[in-house]
Every structure is written in structure tokens, then in C-alpha cells.
Coordinates of C-alpha atoms and ligand atoms in Angstrom, one line a residue:
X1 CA 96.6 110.2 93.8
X2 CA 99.1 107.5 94.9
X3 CA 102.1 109.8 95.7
X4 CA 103.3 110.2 99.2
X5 CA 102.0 113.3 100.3
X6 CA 104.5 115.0 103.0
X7 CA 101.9 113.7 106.0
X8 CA 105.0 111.5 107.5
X9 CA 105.2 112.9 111.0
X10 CA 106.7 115.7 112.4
X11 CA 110.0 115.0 113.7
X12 CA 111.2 114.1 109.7
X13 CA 109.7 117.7 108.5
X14 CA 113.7 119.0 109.7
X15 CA 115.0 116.9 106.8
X16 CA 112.2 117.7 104.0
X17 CA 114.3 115.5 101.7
X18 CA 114.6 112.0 103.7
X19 CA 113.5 109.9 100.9
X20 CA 109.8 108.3 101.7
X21 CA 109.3 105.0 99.8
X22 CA 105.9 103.3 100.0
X23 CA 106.1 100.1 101.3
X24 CA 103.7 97.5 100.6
X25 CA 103.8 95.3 103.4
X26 CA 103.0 98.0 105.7
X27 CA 100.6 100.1 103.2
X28 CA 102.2 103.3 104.1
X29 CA 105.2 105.8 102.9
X30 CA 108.2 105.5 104.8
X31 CA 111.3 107.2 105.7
X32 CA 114.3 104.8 104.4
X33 CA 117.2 104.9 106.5
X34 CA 119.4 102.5 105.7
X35 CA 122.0 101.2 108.2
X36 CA 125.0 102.4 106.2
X37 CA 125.7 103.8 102.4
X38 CA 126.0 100.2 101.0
X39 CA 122.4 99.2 100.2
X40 CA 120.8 95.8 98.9
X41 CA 118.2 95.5 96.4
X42 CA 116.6 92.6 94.4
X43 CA 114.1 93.6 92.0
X44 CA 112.0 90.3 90.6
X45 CA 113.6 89.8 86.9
X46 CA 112.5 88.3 83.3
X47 CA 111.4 84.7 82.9
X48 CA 113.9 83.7 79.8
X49 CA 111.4 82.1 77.7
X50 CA 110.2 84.8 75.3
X51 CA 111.6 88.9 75.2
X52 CA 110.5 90.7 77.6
X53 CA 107.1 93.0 76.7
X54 CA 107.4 97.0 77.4
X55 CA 105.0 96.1 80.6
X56 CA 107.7 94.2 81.6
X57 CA 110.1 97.1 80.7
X58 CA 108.1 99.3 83.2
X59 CA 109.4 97.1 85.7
X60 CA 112.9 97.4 85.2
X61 CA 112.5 101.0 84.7
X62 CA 110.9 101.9 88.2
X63 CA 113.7 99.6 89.5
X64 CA 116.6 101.5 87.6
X65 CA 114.5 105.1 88.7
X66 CA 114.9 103.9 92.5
X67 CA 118.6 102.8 91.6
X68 CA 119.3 106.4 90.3
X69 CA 117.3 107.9 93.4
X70 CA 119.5 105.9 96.0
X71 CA 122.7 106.9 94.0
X72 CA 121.8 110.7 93.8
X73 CA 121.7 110.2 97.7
X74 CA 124.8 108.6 98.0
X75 CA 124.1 105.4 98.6
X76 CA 125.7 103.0 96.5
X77 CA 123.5 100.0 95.6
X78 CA 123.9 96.5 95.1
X79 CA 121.4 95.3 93.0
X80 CA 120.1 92.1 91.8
X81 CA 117.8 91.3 88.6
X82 CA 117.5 87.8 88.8
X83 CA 117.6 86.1 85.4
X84 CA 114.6 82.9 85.9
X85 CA 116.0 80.4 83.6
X86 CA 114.0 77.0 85.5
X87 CA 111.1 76.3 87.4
X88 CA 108.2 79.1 86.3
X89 CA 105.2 77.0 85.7
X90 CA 102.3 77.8 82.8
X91 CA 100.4 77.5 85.7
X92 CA 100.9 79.6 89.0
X93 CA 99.2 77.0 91.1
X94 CA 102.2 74.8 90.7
X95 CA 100.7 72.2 87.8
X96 CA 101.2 73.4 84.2
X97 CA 104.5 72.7 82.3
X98 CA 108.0 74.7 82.8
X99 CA 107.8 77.8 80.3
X100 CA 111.2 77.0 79.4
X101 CA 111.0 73.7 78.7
X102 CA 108.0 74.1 76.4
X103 CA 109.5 77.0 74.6
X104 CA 112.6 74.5 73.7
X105 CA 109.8 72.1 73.0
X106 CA 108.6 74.5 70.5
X107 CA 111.1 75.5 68.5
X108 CA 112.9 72.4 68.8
X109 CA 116.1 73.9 70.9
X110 CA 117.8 73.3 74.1
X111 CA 116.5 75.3 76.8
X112 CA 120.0 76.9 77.4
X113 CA 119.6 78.3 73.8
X114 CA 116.8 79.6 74.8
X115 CA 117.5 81.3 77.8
X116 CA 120.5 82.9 76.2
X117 CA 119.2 84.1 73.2
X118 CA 116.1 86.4 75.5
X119 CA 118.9 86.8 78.1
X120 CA 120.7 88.6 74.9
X121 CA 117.5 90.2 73.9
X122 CA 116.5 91.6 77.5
X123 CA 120.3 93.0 77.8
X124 CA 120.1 95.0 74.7
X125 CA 116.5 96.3 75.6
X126 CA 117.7 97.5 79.0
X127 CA 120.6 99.3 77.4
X128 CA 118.1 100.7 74.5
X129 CA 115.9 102.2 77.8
X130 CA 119.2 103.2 79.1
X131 CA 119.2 101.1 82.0
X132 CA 123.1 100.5 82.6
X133 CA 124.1 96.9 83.1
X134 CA 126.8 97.9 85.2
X135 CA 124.8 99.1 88.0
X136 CA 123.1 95.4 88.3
X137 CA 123.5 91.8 89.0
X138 CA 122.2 89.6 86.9
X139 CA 122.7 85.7 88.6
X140 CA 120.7 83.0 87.1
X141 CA 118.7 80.8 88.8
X142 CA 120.5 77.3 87.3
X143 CA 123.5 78.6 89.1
X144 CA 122.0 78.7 92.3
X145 CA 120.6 75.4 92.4
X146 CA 122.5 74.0 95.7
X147 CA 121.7 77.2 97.5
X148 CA 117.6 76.2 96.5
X149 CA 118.5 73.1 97.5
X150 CA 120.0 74.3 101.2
X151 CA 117.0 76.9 101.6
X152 CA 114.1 73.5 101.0
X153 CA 115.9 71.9 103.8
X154 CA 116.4 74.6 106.1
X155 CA 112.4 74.6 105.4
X156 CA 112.4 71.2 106.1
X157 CA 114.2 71.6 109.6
X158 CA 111.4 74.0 110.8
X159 CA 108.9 71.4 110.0
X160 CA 107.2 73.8 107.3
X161 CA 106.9 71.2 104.6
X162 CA 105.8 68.3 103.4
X163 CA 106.3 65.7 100.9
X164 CA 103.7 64.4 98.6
X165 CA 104.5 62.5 95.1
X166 CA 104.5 66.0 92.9
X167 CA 107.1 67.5 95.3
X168 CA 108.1 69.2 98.5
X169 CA 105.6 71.7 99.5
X170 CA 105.7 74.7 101.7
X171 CA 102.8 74.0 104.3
X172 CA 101.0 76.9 105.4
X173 CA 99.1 75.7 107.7
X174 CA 102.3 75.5 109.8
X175 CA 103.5 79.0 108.8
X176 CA 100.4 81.2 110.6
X177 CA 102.0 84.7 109.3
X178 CA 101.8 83.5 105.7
X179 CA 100.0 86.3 103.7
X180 CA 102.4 89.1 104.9
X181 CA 101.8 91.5 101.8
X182 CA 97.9 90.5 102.2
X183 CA 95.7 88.3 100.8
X184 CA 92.8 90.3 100.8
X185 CA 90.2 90.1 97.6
X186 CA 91.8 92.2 96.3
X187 CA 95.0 90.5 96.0
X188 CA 93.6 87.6 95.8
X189 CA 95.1 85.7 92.3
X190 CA 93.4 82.7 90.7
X191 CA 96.4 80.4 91.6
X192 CA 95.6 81.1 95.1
X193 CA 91.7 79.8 94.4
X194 CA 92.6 76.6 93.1
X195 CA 93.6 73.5 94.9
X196 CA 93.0 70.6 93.0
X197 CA 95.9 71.5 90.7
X198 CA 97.9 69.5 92.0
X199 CA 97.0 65.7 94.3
X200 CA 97.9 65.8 97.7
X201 CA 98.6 69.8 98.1
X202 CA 96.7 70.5 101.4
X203 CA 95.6 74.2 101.1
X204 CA 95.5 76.6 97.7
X205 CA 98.3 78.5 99.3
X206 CA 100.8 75.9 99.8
X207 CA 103.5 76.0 96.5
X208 CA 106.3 73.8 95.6
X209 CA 109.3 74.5 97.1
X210 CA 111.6 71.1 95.1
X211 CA 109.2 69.1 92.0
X212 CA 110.2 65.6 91.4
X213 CA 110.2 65.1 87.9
X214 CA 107.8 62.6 86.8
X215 CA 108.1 58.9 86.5
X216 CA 108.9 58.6 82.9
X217 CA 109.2 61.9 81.6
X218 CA 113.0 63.6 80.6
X219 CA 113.5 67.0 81.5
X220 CA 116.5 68.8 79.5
X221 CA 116.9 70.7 83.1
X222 CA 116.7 68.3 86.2
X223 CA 119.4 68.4 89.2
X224 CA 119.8 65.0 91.9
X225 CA 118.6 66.6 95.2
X226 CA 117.7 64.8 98.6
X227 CA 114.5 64.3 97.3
X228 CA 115.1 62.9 94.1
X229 CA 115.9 64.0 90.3
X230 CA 113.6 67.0 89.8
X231 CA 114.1 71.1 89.8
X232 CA 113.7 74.0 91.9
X233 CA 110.0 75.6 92.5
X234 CA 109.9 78.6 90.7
X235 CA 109.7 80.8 94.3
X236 CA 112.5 79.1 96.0
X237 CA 115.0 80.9 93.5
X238 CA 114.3 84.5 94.8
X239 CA 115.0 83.9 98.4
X240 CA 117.9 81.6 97.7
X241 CA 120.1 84.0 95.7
X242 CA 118.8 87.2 97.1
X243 CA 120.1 85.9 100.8
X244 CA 123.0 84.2 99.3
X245 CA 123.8 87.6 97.5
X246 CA 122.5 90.1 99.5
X247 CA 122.2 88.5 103.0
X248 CA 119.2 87.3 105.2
X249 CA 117.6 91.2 105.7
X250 CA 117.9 93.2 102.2
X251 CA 117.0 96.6 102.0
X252 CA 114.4 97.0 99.5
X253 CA 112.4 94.2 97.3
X254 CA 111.0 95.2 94.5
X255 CA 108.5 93.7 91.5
X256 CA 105.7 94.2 89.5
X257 CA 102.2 94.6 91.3
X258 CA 101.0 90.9 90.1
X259 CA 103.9 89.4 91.8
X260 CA 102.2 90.7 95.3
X261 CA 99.4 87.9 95.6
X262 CA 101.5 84.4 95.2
X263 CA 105.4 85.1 94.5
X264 CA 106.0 87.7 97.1
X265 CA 103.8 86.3 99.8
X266 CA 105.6 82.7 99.2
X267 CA 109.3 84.3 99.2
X268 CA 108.6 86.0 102.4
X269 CA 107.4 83.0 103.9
X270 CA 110.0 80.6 102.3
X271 CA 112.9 83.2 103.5
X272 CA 111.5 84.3 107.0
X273 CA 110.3 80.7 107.3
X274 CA 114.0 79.4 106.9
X275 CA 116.2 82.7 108.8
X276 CA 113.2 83.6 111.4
X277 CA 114.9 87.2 109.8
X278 CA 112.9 89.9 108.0
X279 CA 113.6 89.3 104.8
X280 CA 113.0 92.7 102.9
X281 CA 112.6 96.3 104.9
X282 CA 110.5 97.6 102.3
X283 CA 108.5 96.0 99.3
X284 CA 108.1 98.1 96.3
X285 CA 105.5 97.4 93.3
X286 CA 105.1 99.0 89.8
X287 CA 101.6 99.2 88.6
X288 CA 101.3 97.2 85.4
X289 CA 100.7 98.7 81.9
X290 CA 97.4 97.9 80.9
X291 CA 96.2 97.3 77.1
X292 CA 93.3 97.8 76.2
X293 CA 91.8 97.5 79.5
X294 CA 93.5 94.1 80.3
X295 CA 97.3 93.7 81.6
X296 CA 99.4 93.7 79.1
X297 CA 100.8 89.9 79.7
X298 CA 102.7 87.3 77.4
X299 CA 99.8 84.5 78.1
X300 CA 96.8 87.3 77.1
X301 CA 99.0 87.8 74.3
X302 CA 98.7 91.3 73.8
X303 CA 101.7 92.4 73.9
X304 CA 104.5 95.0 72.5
X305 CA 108.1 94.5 72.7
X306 CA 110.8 97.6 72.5
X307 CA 111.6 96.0 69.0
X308 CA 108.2 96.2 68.2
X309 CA 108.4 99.7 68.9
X310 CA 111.2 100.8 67.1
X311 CA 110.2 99.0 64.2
X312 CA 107.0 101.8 64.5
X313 CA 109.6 104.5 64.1
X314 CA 109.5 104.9 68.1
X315 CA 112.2 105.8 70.2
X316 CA 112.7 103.5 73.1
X317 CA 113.6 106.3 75.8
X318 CA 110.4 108.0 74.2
X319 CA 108.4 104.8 76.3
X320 CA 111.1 105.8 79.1
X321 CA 109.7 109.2 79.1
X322 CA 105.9 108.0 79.0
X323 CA 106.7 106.1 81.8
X324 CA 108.2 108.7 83.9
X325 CA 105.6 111.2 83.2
X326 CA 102.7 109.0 85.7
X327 CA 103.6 107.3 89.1
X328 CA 105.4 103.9 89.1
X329 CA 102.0 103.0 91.2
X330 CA 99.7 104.6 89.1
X331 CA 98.3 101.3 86.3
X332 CA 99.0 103.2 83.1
X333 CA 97.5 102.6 80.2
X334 CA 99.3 102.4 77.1
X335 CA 98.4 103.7 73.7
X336 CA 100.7 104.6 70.7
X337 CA 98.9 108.2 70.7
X338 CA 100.3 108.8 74.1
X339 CA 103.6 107.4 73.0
X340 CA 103.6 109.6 70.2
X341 CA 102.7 112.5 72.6
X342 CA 105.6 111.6 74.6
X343 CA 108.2 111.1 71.9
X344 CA 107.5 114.6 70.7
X345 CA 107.8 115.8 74.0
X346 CA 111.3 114.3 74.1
X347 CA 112.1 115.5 71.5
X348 CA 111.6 119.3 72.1
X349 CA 113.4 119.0 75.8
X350 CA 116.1 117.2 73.6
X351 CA 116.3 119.8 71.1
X352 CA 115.6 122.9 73.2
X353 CA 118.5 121.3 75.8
X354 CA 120.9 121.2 73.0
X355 CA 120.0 124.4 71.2
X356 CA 121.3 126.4 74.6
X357 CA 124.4 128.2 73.5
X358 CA 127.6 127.1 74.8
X359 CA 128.6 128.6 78.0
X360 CA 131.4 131.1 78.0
X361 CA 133.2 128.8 81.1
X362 CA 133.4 125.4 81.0
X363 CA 130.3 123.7 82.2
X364 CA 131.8 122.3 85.2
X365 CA 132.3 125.6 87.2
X366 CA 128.5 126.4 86.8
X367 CA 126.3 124.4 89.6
X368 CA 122.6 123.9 89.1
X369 CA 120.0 126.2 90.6
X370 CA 119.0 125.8 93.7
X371 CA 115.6 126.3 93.6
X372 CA 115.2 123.5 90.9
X373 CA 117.7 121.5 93.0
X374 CA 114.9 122.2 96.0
X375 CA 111.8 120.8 93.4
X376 CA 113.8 118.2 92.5
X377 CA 114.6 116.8 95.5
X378 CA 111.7 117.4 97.2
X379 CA 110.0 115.4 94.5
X380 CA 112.1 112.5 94.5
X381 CA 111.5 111.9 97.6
X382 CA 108.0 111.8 97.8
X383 CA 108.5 108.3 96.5
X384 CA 110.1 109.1 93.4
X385 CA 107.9 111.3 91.8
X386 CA 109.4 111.4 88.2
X387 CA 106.2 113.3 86.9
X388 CA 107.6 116.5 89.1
X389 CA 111.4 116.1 88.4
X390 CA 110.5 115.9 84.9
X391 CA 108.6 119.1 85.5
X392 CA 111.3 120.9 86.7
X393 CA 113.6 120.1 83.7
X394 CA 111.2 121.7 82.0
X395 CA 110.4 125.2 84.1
X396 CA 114.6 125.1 84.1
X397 CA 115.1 124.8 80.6
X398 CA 112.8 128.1 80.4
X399 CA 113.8 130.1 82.8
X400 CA 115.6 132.4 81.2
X401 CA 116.2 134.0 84.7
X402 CA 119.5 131.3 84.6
X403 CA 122.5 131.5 82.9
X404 CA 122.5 128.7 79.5
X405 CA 124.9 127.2 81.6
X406 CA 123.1 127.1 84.9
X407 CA 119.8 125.6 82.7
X408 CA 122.4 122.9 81.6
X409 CA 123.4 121.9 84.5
X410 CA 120.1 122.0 86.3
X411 CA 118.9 119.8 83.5
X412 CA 121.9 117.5 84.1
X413 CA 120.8 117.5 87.6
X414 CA 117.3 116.3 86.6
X415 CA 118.6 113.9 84.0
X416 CA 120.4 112.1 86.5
X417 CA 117.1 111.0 88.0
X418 CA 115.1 110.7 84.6
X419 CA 117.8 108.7 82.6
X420 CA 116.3 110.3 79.0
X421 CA 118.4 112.4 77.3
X422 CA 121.2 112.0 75.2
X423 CA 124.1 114.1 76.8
X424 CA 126.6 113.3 73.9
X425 CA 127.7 117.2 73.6
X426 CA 130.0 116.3 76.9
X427 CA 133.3 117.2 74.8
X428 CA 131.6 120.3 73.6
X429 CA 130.6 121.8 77.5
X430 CA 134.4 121.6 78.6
X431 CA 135.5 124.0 75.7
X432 CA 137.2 127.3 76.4
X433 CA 136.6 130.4 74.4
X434 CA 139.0 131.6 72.6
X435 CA 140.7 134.6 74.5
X436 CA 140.0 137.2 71.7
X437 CA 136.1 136.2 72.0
X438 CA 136.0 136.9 75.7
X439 CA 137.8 139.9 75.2
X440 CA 135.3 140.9 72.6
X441 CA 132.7 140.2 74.9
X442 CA 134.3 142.0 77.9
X443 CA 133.9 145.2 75.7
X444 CA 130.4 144.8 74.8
X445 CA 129.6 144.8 78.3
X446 CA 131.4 148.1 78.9
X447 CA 129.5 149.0 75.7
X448 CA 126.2 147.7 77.4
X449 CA 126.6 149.6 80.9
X450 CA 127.6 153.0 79.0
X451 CA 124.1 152.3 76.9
X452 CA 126.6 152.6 73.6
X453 CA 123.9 149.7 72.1
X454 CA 125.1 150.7 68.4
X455 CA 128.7 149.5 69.5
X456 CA 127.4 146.7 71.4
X457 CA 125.3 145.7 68.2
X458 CA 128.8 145.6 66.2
X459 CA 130.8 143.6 69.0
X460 CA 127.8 141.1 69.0
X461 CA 128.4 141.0 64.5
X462 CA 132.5 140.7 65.6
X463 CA 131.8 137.4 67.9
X464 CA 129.4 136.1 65.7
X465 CA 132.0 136.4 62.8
X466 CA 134.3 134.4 65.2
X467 CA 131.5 131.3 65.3
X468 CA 130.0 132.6 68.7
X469 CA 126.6 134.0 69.9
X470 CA 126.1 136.4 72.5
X471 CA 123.8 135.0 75.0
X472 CA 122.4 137.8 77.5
X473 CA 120.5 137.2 80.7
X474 CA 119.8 138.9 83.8
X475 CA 122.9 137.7 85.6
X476 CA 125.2 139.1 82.6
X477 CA 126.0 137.9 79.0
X478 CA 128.1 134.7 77.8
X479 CA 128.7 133.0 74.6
X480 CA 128.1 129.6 73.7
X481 CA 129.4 128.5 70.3
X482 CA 126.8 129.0 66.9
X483 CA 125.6 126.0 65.7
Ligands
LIG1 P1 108.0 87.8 84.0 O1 109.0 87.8 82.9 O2 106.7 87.5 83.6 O3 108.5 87.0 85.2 O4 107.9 89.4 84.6 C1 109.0 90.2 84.8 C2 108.6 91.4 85.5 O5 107.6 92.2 84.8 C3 108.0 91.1 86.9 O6 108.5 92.1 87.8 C4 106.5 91.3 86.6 O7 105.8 91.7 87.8 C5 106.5 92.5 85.7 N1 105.3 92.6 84.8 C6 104.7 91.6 84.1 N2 103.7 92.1 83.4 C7 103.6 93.4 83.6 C8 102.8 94.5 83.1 N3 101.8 94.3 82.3 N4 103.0 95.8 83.6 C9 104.1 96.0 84.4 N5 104.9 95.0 84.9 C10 104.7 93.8 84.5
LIG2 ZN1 111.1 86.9 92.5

């Protein structure tokens, strides 16, 4: 199991609940302490050339579970989803045509069309997961372009590139720490394998940092630069904006496990390569979705969107919920019997949430337990282990040890972490009950204590006449409104 096990060492055991994030570049859980309560992240975003597949969605919904994490301890993040709108090749090994461009190619459109109408799309599927836009950034990378432009010649300054017709390449041969996430076997990605891709690149790790646009050939997206008319290498964008954004050191750096190989190993290098700065403090991956055995991927062509799913009668937080169920690290495979499994799942903790009677107070002077507060804080940090927060929503919403009102809250509690259930009743929970119901109430406890159950059994007929239902636990009876 890939969860961070409490084995971190001693001296963190006094605060069980410092948050433990597993950091790829150093394989190991850590304890994130961030220098203040402002903290930066940039999580590696869509390529705008066709919607965004729900393996992509997993992506953005590990990024939005750590968002919710930081917030829940205070910390208010700044984060970045980059919008790639230039420069991703067909080809990772820095040949191949721009996505973008062929897409426009295709349907005989401009590339800005393009890129506005997924831009649209991946909006609406983010809200759909209920993913807030307001907690992100979303900069595109055709804005950025002088700041690519500055980062290639700070490059250049180091002496870590070179020029050959294609381009301007980063040289690794001059860069001896390239590889920081690993470029074990395991890793290893067919881009990095091939060579010959492109004439004059010295080593299968080198990528294109600027591409000169060929003799002859129009591009619908091409900027002047130093080194003539061309556009940005697809890498470049992710260290220009999240330093010009974030600053040189970010926090946390997150993406999806493929990104790991080539991408991430090339935007460390190009950023710590340029500032001589650590560019991320920790490196987060999500574990793809897998189809069928293979990633689920745009090129394999395998692929479901959130429309897709909708269109099946599915709900999209019911994928939300299938996703939070497993570890962001753990590859999950996805089948619509599991999303069925999960949408009924949802549902009950939807309808059994909703079902609790209205508390006799309003909601707000209730607090959630404390021992699910514990579990639920204990679990999320253990590097954000949704499948136990989720779990304790559940033993909550059963324990009829709480109050209806403590259950709500405590669920409330979980749900801030989760992001899956509708919480529209919020008008409802700050409702006061009518003084004659209380009253009713207050004798049917008298009723109670004396053992006087016949009277108490009328009292309950008088508040239920008034719309109310008595609602006895162990820690004393309430009323929450009939429904
Ligand atoms: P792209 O639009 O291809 O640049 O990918 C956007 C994000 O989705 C990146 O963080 C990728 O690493 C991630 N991603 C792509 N395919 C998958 C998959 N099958 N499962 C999970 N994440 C993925
Ligand atoms: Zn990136």
C-alpha cells in the first residue's frame, strides 16, 4: 500500500497531524512546513487541443484534494493550472507537429478557437467535479511568451544550450544533475530512447527549449525571438510562468505520473538550470487511470470524457467519489461497474445526510465530533488519504451515539476535504424552531425522565402535528423539521 504510514521519525509523533506529503524527488513521505501560511502551487494543466479525458480529470482532482487539505490547515494557497495553448508536440522527443496547430488544421479553425472552445469545455468540467475556479490560476502559455523568451537566455548565459537548425536545445551533457526525479527503467519514456528525432540533437535527453519554425512553412502561432520567428518548447512554459507567478522556489509541484520521465525532469533542469534555486520543495504525482489495462490517453484513443459520462446517466461527482475512494498514487483502474458502485454509494451518503432531521438549534452552534475530527485528520495527513476521510463520513453519519446535528456537522467537516456532496439545505440548518415546539419538547423530556412514556408518546403526535420529528439520542432529544 502506497500511503504514508506514520514511520516519519520521532520528534514529529508530538504533532500526529503535521501533514506528510510524498515527495517524488526524494521517494519518501515528508513533513511539509511551509515558511509562512501563503503557499505556492502549480499543478501541470490541460493541453487545449481536445476536452480533457476523466484520466485527466483525476489530475485536477488530486490537485484540488491537496488545495482543500492545505486550506483545512490554514494555509491559503496560490495555485496555478497552467492552460498549454502552444508548443506540445505529437511527439515528445521534440519532432512531430504542434497538437494545436493540427487540431486547427483539422477542423479548419484558428488555433485560438480552438483553445478557447476546450478552455470552455475544461472550465465547466472542473465546476461539474466541483473543482472551484476561484481557488486557481489559470495563465496561458501564449501570454507568457517573453518570460519563455527571458528563461532560454538566462539558459543560454549558463552555457546549457545550444543552437542547431530545429532550435535551441537544452544540453545535458552540460547540466550533470539532469534526471532529478530519476531516470531509472522504470521511468524511462520512449521520448527519452530516441535520438534521431530530431538532426543535430546531441543526446535523447536534450529537448527544445525555443523551435525555429521552418523555412517555408506558416505557423498561425509564431513569435520573433533572438533566435528567429518560431515558438516556445513545450517545457519552457512551466518554469517560465510558475517562477514568474509563483517565484524561483514554489512550494509544491504537482502532475500526473507520466509527466515524471521527460516534462518534470526537463522543468527542473530548465528552472534550476537558469536560478541555480530549487525549483519545487516537493513533487507530487497522481497515478493514471488505466483502461483496460492501458492508460487511458487521448493518442491510445480510449478515452471517456465527463460529458461522455453524463450522457450514460452518471453523475460527475459520482467519478469524484470513485476517485477518492483509492490513493491518488494508487493506478486505478476504471470500469463503469465501479462507477456504478460508486454513484450508488453517493447517493445513499447523500440521501442518508439529508434525511437527518433538522436540529432543534441552528447548525452553527453544534461542532463536529472530535473523535471523527481525530480520524479525519489523522488521515489526511497521511498524504491525503481520502479512502479514510471518506470512511469516517460514513461511521459519523451512523453513529447514532451523536446528536443529528453533530453527524451534520462532522460530515460537513469531512466534506470539506472530499468536495462531494451537495450541501444546498444551508438555508434550512440555520432555522429556529418555533418556541411552542421547543416548549412541547421541553415537556416530553420531563415526561421522559418521570417514565410518563404514554404522555411522552402524545407530545411526540403534538410536534409532529406542528411539521416536526422528535429525534432522540443518548445525549438528549431535538427536532429537526418532517420532511
Ligand atoms: P495533458 O492534457 O495531456 O497535458 O494532461 C493533463 C494532465 O493529465 C497532466 O497532469 C497529465 O499528467 C494527466 N494525465 C494524462 N493522462 C492521464 C491518465 N490516464 N490518468 C491520470 N492522469 C493523466
Ligand atoms: Zn508542466
Amino acid at each position: 500500500m502506497i500511503y504514508c504510514a506514520y514511520r516519519y521519525p520521532q520528534k514529529y509523533m508530538r504533532n500526529r497531524h503535521t501533514l506528510m506529503l510524498y515527495d517524488t524527488r526524494s521517494r519518501e513521505c515528508r513533513a511539509f512546513r511551509p515558511a509562512g501560511k501563503r503557499v505556492s502551487i502549480y499543478s501541470c494543466g490541460p493541453t487545449l487541443y481536445r476536452p480533457q479525458h476523466i484520466g485527466n480529470i483525476r489530475a485536477y482532482v488530486f490537485a484540488d484534494t491537496l488545495n482543500r487539505a492545505l486550506r483545512h490547515y490554514g494555509y491559503q494557497p496560490k495555485h496555478i493550472i497552467n492552460l498549454t495553448d502552444v508548443g506540445h508536440l505529437t511527439d515528445d522527443a521534440d519532432a512531430g507537429e504542434d497538437k494545436i496547430e493540427k487540431q486547427a488544421q483539422t477542423e479548419n479553425s484558428t488555433a485560438r478557437a480552438i483553445t478557447e472552445k476546450i478552455a470552455g469545455m475544461f472550465f465547466s468540467d472542473l465546476e461539474k467535479m466541483n473543482i472551484s475556479l476561484r481557488r486557481y490560476i489559470f495563465p496561458r502559455a501564449t501570454d507568457y511568451i517573453a518570460e519563455q523568451i527571458e528563461l532560454v537566455r538566462a539558459l543560454e548565459k549558463q552555457g546549457l544550450t545550444y543552437d542547431i537548425p530545429d532550435g535551441i536545445y537544452f544540453n545535458t551533457g552540460a547540466y550533470p544533475q539532469y534526471g532529478a526525479l530519476g531516470l531509472s527503467s522504470e521511468n524511462a519514456d520512449d521520448a527519452h530512447a530516441r535520438i534521431d528525432a530530431v538532426e543535430g540533437k546531441k543526446s535523447s535527453h536534450d529537448f527544445a527549449l525555443w523551435k525555429r519554425t521552418p523555412q517555408g512553412v506558416s505557423r498561425q502561432q509564431e513569435w520573433d525571438s533572438p533566435w528567429g520567428r518560431g515558438f516556445p518548447g513545450w517545457h519552457a512554459e512551466c518554469s517560465a510562468m510558475a517562477m514568474k507567478l509563483l517565484g524561483q522556489t514554489i512550494d509544491i509541484h504537482t502532475g500526473g505520473a507520466d509527466h515524471i520521465a521527460v516534462h518534470h525532469n526537463n522543468e527542473i533542469a530548465q528552472s534550476e538550470g537558469a536560478t541555480g534555486e530549487t525549483f519545487a520543495k516537493v513533487w507530487m504525482h497522481g497515478a493514471f487511470l488505466i483502461m483496460e489495462g492501458d492508460k487511458m490517453a487521448k493518442s491510445v484513443g480510449n478515452v471517456y470524457t465527463v460529458s461522455d459520462l453524463e450522457e450514460r446517466g452518471y453523475e460527475p461527482l459520482a467519478l469524484r467519489y470513485l476517485f477518492l475512494q483509492s490513493s491518488y498514487r494508487t493506478p486505478l483502474s476504471f470500469s463503469f461497474a465501479a462507477l456504478e458502485a460508486a454513484q450508488t454509494a453517493l447517493r445513499r451518503l447523500q440521501r442518508e445526510y439529508d434525511a437527518l432531521p433538522h436540529p432543534m438549534f441552528p447548525l452553527w452552534r453544534k461542532k463536529p465530533d472530535n473523535q471523527y475530527i481525530e480520524q479525519i485528520d489523522v488521515a489526511i495527513a497521511d498524504n491525503l488519504n481520502t479512502a479514510k476521510v471518506l470512511a469516517a463520513a460514513w461511521d459519523a453519519l451512523r453513529d447514532t451515539k451523536l446528536e443529528p446535528a453533530e453527524r451534520q456537522k462532522t460530515i460537513r467537516y469531512a466534506d470539506s476535504l472530499l468536495g462531494v456532496l451537495s450541501m444546498s439545505r444551508k438555508k434550512d440548518d440555520e432555522e429556529i424552531v418555533p418556541q411552542e415546539v421547543t416548549a412541547l419538547l421541553k415537556k416530553r423530556d420531563e415526561a421522559r425522565a418521570k417514565k410518563a412514556y404514554d404522555e411522552a408518546d402524545a407530545l411526540r403526535e403534538e410536534i409532529a402535528k406542528h411539521g416536526y420529528e422528535v429525534f432522540d439520542s443518548e445525549k438528549g432529544s431535538s427536532v429537526g423539521k418532517r420532511r
